[in-house]
């Protein structure tokens, strides 16, 4: 563990210049996103027939597939970010302050990917404004899909506001060291383009606002931490499915908490991966310390435990004395690899995390990364299975063509690559514009912050386990 | 309302109780409604001013309905000046932004309408509460207005798929878009086949399920729609999709427990919009183009790419845009050889759907014999005053053109005994009562010559003592004992408007191969086989 002091220079490093690796990664991601956009254009020209979907029932397929599974997955990833960041502010878990902003950014990127999936999944995305907004005052009363769009939009706005407010402090202080770019077009001298962004971000900033902003952000964090579990992944997203009585694998009260635990496991995994990438790229060993990864991993273990516990509830209730339709749905869980394998992966991750508690030497960042990747794969596959299983085992299962066939088409699979590319691109771009680690975090680590008494960075790093 | 309460209503306690039952059926507070009704009555008697009435319940109405757009105190002067019944205007105030459907508005104001309206709201000077009551009664009846629906006699269905083909051809749907879907099934509880005595028209070897859209009164597809594209048409309860509004999210298909929705995954293969309109001899978008209904919304025929479609119950026909003789019919009903599909207004006792559902044995018997009965003219020609049953049958036996045997007479007489003598509705092309009338006319002609009322003859006709019970027994013997009446997945609470007669498929029911395949009739059963051709990178395996 490094003991060198974090400096402003450290957190500004990503904004300085472009490396070859940066360009390479940018190119790969742009290619991935571009390839999917081409696929999507083809889908728009041909119709959703390019997917592997069909009608459930006599139509021999499933109505929703990977697009919706991936949508849920991205919303889930989007979650944790902001919850983690909100917890830093509300509960004073300052240990995670260095990754709080990355987590917030992951929220924005994840929500963007999820929002994109909504469009991609629709037959007539061009009517989004006229048909959805135009009848909003009627449909918001009863359509869970409209609740979804509402809450996701509100969540995005809250998070963006939150991020925007906290950026003002940093940008105003680091303004002189942030990059500038004022190109000359022919004989026309353009103004500093970066400067325009920073001017916008810090519009009307005075130091007097710091205290007020801090309080506003606290309240925003409170709103977010209430809203996320109750309304988003513990609410409207599971309600898309949980309110439909004709699908035994969806219907019921447990989907709210179940979705939330899935969201939190995938979100923490996402934060682990993003944090590790930045630490590695910019030598931030002394900022995003090993201790942070140990802490995140323990949280991951905790949510994996909840995740598995709620799955167990469903398996028990679904197999003791189930109704006919429920029995079929549960039987499938015991045998279908898309369910069994993800569960085993999460069990494995949980076992590893338990082991690191008993024997801390088992911990390594690489293993934490592997755990994160396994959980992300497991949650994506499980969520996709969840969506499919509804259509495979409906209450009205008389049709010979039910359960229907499904395999994601090349374009559907490409959408995954494309949206991952999109999220990475988001980080590549935003990290060139603003510090992805808060100035507060550096000040805090240095011990020169004005937040009152806190343990020093070295002390904090010396405590391997999360207090929770 | 407790029993010892004295009735406040001019039409008495019984009427009041009925009102209360109606209020109970709404989602709103019955007690509030009854209280309001009581005081509304006081307003009609002049004991309470409208303004006071408004004020008294303002808070309660706000709490219950979230809005109170009843005439306000300020509006009172103006209202008085107008000196007209306020009921209809008050109803319109409850409708909100005007985009709500009338049906929705009726529902919304439920208790309010019943309270204010049934409470015989009249102007203070009117002094004729009864007249207002009559008026409001009419208003309430409209809540039970036309609701198209079907009674499908599964025991008469022989699984021939003619309805499937007729629907596909009328609506130009793609292969595999089986708005009308018929399947043979087996269940743990049945070995297949219908119970004896045999039902004419059916098929002994299979149970069939005929599955169009159920046009549910509480349609979950409509509830989840994020756009209102899936909607219930005010005037007749059809559940339709506005192809111009749908965004293709497919949540309706997800929410429907019956699996009746078919998404338009690709460009429609069968006909362009111009071709569909051309078949009707008009331009697309014009009235009667078989796509646009009378409200001007594109809800009929196959869907364009990217939106959802399903069985429509043929709104172009119901709107009279295919001619008056097709109102109250559907393509599948018209096509069904054994008349297993009976379409009509389920709220109208004279409709085919109602008649066949309520009196299946009689209805089946009518359908079975109506083509065979001799006309009154033929009877007049062949018979004379001194004929008895035996000689009359002999006379027909010798005649080359017309037939009449003892069984036919027996069934005709049985139909007469159980008949309620209802007249058929004129505008909705219901055929069962019409055919019943034809049977009764012939029977009447026959009875002018032959005594069919005596004990001996009744016994000979197997009609016992001529009671309704005996006649019903005879009809059941002839047309088959109707199986149970059921609605599909009734416990899910969708309130479907299709009633089935026959074997209700249980949770273990499984579709089996029928004696005729979709391919045999030029149709496609599993649509995925066709859609797979458009899938990009289809690996040919399934998860």
mmCIF file of C-alpha atoms in Angstrom, chain A residues 10 22 28 66 125 136 146 167 224 237 251 266 288 290 301 311 342 386 390 409 423 434 445:
data_model
loop_
_atom_site.group_PDB
_atom_site.id
_atom_site.type_symbol
_atom_site.label_atom_id
_atom_site.label_comp_id
_atom_site.label_asym_id
_atom_site.label_seq_id
_atom_site.Cartn_x
_atom_site.Cartn_y
_atom_site.Cartn_z
ATOM 1 C CA UNK A 10 -3.377 13.155 -9.137
ATOM 2 C CA UNK A 22 -6.796 5.733 -24.469
ATOM 3 C CA UNK A 28 -12.732 -0.322 -29.737
ATOM 4 C CA UNK A 66 -32.487 -10.049 -24.127
ATOM 5 C CA UNK A 125 -39.694 4.520 -31.211
ATOM 6 C CA UNK A 136 -49.251 10.729 -20.035
ATOM 7 C CA UNK A 146 -45.212 4.691 -17.731
ATOM 8 C CA UNK A 167 -18.756 19.360 -9.512
ATOM 9 C CA UNK A 224 -32.180 9.266 -3.807
ATOM 10 C CA UNK A 237 -38.986 -2.138 -12.424
ATOM 11 C CA UNK A 251 -46.155 -12.663 -9.946
ATOM 12 C CA UNK A 266 -24.465 -5.925 -9.983
ATOM 13 C CA UNK A 288 -8.555 4.223 -4.510
ATOM 14 C CA UNK A 290 -6.935 -1.664 -1.457
ATOM 15 C CA UNK A 301 -20.897 -10.472 -0.224
ATOM 16 C CA UNK A 311 -34.097 -16.872 -4.382
ATOM 17 C CA UNK A 342 -25.868 -18.001 -12.318
ATOM 18 C CA UNK A 386 -36.386 -14.281 -15.494
ATOM 19 C CA UNK A 390 -42.520 -15.748 -17.670
ATOM 20 C CA UNK A 409 -30.193 -12.790 -32.676
ATOM 21 C CA UNK A 423 -20.860 3.175 -21.067
ATOM 22 C CA UNK A 434 -13.918 16.841 -15.113
ATOM 23 C CA UNK A 445 -7.368 11.760 2.535
#
